[in-house]
JSON list of C-alpha atoms in Angstrom, two decimals:
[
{"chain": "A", "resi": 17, "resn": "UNK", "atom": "CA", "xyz": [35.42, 134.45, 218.60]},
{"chain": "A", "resi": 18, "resn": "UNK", "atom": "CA", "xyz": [35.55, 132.60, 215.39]},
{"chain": "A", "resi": 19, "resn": "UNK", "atom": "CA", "xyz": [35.47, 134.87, 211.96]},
{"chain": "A", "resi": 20, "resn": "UNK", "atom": "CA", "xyz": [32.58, 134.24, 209.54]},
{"chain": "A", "resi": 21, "resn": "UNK", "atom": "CA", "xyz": [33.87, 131.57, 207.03]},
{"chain": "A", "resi": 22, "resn": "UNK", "atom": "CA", "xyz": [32.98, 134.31, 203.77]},
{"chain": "A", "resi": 23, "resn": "UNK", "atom": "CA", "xyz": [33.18, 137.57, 202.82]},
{"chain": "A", "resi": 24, "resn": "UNK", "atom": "CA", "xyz": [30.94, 140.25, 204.09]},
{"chain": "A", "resi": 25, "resn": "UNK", "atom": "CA", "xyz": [29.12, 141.98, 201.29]},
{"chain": "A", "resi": 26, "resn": "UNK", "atom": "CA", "xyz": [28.84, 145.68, 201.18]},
{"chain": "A", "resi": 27, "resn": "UNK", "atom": "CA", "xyz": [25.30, 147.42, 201.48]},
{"chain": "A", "resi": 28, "resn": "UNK", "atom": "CA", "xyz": [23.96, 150.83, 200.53]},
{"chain": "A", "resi": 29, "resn": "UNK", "atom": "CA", "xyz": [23.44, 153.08, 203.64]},
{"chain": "A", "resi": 30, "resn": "UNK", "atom": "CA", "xyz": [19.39, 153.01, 202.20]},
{"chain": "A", "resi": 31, "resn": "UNK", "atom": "CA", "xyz": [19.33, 149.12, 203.04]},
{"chain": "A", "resi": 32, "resn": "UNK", "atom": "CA", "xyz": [21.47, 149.09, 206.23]},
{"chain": "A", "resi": 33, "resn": "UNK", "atom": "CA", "xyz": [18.80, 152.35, 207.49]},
{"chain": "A", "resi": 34, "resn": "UNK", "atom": "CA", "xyz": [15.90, 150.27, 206.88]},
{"chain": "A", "resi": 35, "resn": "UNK", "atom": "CA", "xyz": [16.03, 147.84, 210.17]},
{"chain": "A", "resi": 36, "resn": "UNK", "atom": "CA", "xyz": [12.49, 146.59, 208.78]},
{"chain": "A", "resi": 37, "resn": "UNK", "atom": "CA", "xyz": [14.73, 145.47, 205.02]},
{"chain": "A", "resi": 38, "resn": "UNK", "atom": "CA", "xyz": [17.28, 143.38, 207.29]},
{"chain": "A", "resi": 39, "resn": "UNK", "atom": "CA", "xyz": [17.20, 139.71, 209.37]},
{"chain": "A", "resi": 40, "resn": "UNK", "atom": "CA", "xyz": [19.25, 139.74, 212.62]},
{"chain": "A", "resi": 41, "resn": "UNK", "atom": "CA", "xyz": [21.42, 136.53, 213.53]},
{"chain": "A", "resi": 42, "resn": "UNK", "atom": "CA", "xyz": [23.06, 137.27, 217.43]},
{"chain": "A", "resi": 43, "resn": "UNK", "atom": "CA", "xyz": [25.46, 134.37, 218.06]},
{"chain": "A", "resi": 44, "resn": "UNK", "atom": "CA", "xyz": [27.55, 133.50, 221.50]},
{"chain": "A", "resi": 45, "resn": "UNK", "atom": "CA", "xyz": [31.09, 132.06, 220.95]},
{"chain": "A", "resi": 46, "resn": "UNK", "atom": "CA", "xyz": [32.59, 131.05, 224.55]},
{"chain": "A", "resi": 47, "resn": "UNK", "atom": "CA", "xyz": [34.93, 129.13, 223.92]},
{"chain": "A", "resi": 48, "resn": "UNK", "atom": "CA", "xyz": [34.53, 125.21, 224.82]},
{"chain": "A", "resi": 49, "resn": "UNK", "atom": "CA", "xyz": [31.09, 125.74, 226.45]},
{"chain": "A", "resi": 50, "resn": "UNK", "atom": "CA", "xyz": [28.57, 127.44, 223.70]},
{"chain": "A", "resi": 51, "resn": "UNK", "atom": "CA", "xyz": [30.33, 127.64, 219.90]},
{"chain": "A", "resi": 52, "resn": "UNK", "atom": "CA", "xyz": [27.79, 129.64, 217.55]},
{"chain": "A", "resi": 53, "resn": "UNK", "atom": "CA", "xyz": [29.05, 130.83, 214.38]},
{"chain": "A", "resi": 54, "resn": "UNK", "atom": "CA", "xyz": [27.61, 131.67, 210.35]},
{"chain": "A", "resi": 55, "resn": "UNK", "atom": "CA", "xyz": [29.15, 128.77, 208.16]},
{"chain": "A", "resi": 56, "resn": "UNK", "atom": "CA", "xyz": [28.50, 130.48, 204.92]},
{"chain": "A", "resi": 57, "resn": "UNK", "atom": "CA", "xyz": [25.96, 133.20, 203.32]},
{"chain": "A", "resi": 58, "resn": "UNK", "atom": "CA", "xyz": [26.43, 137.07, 202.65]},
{"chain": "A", "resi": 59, "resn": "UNK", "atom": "CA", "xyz": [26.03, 139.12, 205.94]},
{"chain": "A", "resi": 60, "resn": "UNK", "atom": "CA", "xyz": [25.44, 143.01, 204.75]},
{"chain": "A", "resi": 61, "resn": "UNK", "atom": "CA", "xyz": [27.44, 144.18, 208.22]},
{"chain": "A", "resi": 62, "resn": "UNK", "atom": "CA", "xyz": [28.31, 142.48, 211.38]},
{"chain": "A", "resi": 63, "resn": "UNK", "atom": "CA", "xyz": [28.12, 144.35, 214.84]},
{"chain": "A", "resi": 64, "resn": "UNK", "atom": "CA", "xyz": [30.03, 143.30, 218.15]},
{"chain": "A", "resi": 65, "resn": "UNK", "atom": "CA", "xyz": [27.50, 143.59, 220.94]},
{"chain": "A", "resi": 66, "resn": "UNK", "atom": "CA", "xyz": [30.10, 142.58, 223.53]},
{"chain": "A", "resi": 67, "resn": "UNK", "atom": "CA", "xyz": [32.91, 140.18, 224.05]},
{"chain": "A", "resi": 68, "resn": "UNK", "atom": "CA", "xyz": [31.17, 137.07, 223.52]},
{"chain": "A", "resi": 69, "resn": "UNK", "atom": "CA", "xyz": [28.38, 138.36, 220.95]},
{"chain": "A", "resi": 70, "resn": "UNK", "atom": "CA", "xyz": [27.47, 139.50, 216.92]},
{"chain": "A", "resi": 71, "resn": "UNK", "atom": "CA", "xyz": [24.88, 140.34, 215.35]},
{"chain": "A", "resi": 72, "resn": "UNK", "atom": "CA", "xyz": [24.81, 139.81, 211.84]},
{"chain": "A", "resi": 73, "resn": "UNK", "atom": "CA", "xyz": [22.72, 141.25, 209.14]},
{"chain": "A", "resi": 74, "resn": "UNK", "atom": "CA", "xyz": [21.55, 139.68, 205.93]},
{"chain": "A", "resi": 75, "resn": "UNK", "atom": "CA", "xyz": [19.66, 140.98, 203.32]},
{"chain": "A", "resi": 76, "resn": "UNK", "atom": "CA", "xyz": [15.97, 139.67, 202.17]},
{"chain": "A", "resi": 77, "resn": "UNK", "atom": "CA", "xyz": [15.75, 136.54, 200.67]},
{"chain": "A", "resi": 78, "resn": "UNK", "atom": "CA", "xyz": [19.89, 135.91, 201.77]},
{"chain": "A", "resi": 79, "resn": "UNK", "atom": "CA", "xyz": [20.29, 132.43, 202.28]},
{"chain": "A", "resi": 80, "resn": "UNK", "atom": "CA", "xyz": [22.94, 131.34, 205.05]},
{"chain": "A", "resi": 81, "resn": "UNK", "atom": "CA", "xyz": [23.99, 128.55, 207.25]},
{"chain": "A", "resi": 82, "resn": "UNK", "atom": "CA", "xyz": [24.19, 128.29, 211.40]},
{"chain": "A", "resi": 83, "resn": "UNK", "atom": "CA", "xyz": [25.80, 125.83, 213.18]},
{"chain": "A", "resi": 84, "resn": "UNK", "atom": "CA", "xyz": [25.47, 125.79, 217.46]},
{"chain": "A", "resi": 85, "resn": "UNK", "atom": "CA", "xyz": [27.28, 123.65, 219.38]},
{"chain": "A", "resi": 86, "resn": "UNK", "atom": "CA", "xyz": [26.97, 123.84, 223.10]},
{"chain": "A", "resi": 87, "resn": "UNK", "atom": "CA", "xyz": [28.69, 121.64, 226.14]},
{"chain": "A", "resi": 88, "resn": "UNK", "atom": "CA", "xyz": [28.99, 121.05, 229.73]},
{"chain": "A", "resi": 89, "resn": "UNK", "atom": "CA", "xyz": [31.48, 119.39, 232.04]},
{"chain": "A", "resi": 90, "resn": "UNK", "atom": "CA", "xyz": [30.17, 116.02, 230.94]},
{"chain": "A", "resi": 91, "resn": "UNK", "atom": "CA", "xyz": [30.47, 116.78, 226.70]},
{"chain": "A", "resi": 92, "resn": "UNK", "atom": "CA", "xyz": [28.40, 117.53, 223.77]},
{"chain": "A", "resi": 93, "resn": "UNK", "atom": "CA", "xyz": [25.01, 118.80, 224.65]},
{"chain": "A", "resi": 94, "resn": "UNK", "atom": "CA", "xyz": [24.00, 120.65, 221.54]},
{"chain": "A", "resi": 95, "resn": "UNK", "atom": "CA", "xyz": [25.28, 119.85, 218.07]},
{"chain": "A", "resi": 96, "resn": "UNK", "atom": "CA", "xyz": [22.32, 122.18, 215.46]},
{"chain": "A", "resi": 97, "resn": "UNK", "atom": "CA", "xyz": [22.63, 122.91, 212.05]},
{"chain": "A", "resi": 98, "resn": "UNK", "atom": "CA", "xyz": [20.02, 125.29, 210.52]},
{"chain": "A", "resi": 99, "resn": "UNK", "atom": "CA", "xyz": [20.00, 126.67, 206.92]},
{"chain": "A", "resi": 100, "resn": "UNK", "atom": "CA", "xyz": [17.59, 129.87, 206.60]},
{"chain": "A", "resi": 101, "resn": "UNK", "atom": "CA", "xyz": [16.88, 132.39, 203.51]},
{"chain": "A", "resi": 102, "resn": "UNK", "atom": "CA", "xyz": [16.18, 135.68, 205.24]},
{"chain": "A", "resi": 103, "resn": "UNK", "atom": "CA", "xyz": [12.68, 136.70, 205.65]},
{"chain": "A", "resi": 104, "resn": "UNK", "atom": "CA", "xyz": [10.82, 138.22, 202.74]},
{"chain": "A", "resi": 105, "resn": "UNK", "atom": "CA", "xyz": [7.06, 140.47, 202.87]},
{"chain": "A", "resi": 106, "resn": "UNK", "atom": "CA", "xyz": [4.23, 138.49, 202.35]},
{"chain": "A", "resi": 107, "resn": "UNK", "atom": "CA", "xyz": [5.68, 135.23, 202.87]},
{"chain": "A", "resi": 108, "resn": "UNK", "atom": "CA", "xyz": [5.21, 132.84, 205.90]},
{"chain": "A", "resi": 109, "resn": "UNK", "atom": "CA", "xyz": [8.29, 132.48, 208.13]},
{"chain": "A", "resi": 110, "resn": "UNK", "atom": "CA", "xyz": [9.59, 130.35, 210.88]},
{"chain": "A", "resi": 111, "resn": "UNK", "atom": "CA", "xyz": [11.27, 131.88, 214.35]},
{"chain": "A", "resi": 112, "resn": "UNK", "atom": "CA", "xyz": [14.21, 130.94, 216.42]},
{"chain": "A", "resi": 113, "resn": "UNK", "atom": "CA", "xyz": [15.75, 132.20, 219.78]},
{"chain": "A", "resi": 114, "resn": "UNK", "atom": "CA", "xyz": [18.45, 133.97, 217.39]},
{"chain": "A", "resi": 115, "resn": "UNK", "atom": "CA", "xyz": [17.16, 134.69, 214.79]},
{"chain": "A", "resi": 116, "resn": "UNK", "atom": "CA", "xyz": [14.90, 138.42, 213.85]},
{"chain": "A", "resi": 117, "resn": "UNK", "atom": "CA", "xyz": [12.19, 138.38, 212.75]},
{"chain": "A", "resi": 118, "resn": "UNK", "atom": "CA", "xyz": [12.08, 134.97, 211.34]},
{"chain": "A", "resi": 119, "resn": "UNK", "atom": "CA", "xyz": [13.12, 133.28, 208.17]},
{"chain": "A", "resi": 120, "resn": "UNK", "atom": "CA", "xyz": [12.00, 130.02, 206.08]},
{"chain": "A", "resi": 121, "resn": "UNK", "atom": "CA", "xyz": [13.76, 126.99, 207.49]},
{"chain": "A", "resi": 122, "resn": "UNK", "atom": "CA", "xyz": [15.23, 125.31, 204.36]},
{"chain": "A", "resi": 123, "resn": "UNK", "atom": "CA", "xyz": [16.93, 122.58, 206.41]},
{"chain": "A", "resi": 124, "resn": "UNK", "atom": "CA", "xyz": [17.13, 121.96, 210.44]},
{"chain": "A", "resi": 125, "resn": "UNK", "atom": "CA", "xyz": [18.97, 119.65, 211.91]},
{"chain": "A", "resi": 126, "resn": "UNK", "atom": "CA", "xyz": [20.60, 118.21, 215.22]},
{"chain": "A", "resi": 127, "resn": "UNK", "atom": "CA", "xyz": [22.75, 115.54, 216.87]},
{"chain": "A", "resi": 128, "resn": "UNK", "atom": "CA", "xyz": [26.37, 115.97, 215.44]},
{"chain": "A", "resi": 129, "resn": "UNK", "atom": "CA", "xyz": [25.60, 112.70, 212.81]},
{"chain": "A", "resi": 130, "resn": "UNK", "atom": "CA", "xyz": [23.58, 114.56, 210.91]},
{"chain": "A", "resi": 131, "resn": "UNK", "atom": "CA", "xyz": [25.45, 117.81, 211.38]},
{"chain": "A", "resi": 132, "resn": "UNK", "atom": "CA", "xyz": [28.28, 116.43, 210.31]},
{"chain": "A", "resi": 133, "resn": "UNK", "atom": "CA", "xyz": [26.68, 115.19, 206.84]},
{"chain": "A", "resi": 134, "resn": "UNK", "atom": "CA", "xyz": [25.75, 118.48, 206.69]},
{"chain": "A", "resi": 135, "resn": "UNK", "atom": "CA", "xyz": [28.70, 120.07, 206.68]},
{"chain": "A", "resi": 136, "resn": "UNK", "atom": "CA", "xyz": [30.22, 117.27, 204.37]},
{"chain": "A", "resi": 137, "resn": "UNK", "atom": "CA", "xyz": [27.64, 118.49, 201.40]},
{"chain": "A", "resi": 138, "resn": "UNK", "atom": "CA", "xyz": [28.18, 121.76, 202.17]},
{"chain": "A", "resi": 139, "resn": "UNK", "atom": "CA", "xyz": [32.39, 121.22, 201.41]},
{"chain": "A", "resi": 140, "resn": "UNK", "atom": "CA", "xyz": [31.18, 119.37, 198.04]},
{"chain": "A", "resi": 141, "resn": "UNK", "atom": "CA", "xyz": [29.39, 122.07, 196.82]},
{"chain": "A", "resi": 142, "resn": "UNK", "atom": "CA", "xyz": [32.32, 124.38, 197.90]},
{"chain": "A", "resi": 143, "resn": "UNK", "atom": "CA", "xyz": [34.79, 121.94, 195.87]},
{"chain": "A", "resi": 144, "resn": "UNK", "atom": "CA", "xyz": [32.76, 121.95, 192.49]},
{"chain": "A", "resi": 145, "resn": "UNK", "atom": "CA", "xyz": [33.63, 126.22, 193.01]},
{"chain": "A", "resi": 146, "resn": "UNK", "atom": "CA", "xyz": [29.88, 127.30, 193.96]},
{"chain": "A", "resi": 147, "resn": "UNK", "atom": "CA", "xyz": [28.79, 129.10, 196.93]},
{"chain": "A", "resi": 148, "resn": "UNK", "atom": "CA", "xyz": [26.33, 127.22, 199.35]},
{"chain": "A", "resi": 149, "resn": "UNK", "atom": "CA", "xyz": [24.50, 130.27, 199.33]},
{"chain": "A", "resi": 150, "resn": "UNK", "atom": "CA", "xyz": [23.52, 130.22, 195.71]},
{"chain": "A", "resi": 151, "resn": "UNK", "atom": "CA", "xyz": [22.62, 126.91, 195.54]},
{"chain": "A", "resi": 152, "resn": "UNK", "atom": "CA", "xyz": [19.35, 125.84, 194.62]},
{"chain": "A", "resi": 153, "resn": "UNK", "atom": "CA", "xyz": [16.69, 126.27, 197.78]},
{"chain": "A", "resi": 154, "resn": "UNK", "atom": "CA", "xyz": [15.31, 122.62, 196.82]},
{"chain": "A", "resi": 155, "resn": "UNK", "atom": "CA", "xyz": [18.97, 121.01, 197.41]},
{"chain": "A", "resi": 156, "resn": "UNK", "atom": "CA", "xyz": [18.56, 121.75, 201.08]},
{"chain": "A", "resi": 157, "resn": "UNK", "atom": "CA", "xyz": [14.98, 120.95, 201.44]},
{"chain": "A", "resi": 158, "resn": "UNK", "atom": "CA", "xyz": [15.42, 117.21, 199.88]},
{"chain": "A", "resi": 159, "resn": "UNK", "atom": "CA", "xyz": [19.18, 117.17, 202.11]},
{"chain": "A", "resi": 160, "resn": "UNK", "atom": "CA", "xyz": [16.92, 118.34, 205.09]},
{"chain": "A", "resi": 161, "resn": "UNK", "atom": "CA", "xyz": [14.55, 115.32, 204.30]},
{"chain": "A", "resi": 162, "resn": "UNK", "atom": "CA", "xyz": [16.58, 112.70, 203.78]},
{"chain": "A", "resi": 163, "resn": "UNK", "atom": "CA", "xyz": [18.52, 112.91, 206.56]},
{"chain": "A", "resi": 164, "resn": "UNK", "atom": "CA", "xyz": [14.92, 113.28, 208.62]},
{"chain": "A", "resi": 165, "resn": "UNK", "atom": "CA", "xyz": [14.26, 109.76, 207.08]},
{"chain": "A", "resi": 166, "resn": "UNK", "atom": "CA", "xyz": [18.04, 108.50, 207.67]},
{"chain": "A", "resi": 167, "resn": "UNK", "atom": "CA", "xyz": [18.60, 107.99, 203.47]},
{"chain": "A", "resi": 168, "resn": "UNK", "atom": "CA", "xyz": [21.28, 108.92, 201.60]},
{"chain": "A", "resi": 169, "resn": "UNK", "atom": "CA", "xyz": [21.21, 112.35, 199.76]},
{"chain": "A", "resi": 170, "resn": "UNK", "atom": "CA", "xyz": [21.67, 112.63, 196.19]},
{"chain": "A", "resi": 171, "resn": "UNK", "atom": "CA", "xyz": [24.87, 115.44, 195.68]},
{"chain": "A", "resi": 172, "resn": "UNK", "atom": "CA", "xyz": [24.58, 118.35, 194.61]},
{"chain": "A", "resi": 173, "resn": "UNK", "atom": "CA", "xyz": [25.99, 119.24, 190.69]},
{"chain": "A", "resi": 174, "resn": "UNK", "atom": "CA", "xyz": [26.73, 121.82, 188.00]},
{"chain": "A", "resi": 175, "resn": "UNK", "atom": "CA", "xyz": [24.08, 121.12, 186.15]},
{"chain": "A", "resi": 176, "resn": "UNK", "atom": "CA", "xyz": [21.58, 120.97, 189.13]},
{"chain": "A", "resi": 177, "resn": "UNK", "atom": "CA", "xyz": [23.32, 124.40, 189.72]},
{"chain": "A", "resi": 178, "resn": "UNK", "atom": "CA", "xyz": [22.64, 125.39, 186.06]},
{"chain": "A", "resi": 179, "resn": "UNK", "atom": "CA", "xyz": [19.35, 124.57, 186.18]},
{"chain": "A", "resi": 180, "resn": "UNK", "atom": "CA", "xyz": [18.32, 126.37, 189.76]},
{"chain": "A", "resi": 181, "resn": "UNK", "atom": "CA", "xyz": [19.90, 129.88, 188.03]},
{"chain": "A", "resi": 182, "resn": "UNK", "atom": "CA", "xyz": [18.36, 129.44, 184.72]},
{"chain": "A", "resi": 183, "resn": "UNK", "atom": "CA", "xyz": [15.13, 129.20, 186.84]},
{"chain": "A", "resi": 184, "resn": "UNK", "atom": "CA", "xyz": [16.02, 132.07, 189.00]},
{"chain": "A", "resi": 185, "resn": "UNK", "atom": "CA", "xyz": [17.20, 134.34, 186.98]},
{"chain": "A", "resi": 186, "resn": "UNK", "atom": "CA", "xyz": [13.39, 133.86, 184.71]},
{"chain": "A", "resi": 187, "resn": "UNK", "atom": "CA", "xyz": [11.91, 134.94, 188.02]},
{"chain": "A", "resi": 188, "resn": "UNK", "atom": "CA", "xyz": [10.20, 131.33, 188.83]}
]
């Protein structure tokens, strides 16, 4: 099975205990027939549920990135990107076959075209030195709709970045 591509994160033994503080990712990785794996974000732990399964943890609010890729004896028949921040109380939430309880869909896409652009923004923000998962929530909504409406996206920079933690860190 292919390894996360970052670091897992340590947690307190409080936020692990607390099932109800934590959203569950459970991914297959077979190789050549169903590929499912976390591109980047902060998992708090990672379990093995057997050979060919994790579950991974994240933290509320955690923002991360899942790509599935599925195929038969004739090729491709699943290429799915999906970038999620972790579900949070009081705040409305989408659900997917692997994903518990839910999250808010940031950006969803499918059909390895698109994926593929995805992944290319995803290694620019990596090259300017910033995590994916700290960039700014709005980057992947306006990626997410641009490549619904086939336009180019506008890249992603330090002083976008800037801007998104000057915001975040004044709580808005």
């Amino acid at each position: 099975m292919r390894p996360i591509r970052s670091d897992t994160r340590r947690a307190d033994a409080e936020t692990i205990g607390r099932e109800g503080n934590l959203t569950f990712v459970d991914l297959t990785w077979k190789e050549g027939k169903i590929e499912q794996w976390v591109r980047f974000g902060h998992p708090v732990c990672e379990e093995r549920i057997d050979h060919h399964r994790r579950r991974f943890s994240f933290a509320r609010g955690a923002v991360f990135g899942v790509n599935r890729w599925a195929a038969n004896a004739y090729g491709t028949v699943l290429s799915r990107f999906d970038i999620l921040q972790a579900a949070t109380p009081a705040t409305p939430m989408q659900t997917l076959p692997y994903l518990r309880p839910g999250g808010t869909l940031l950006l969803s896409t499918h059909g390895w075209p698109k994926v593929e652009r995805v992944l290319q923004a995803i290694d620019a923000i990596e090259a300017l030195g910033i995590d994916p998962a700290d960039a700014s929530l709005d980057h992947w909504r306006h990626l997410h709709n641009r490549l619904a409406t086939a336009q180019p996206a506008h890249p992603y920079t330090r002083l976008q970045h800037r801007a998104w933690l000057k915001r975040r860190s004044l709580g808005l």
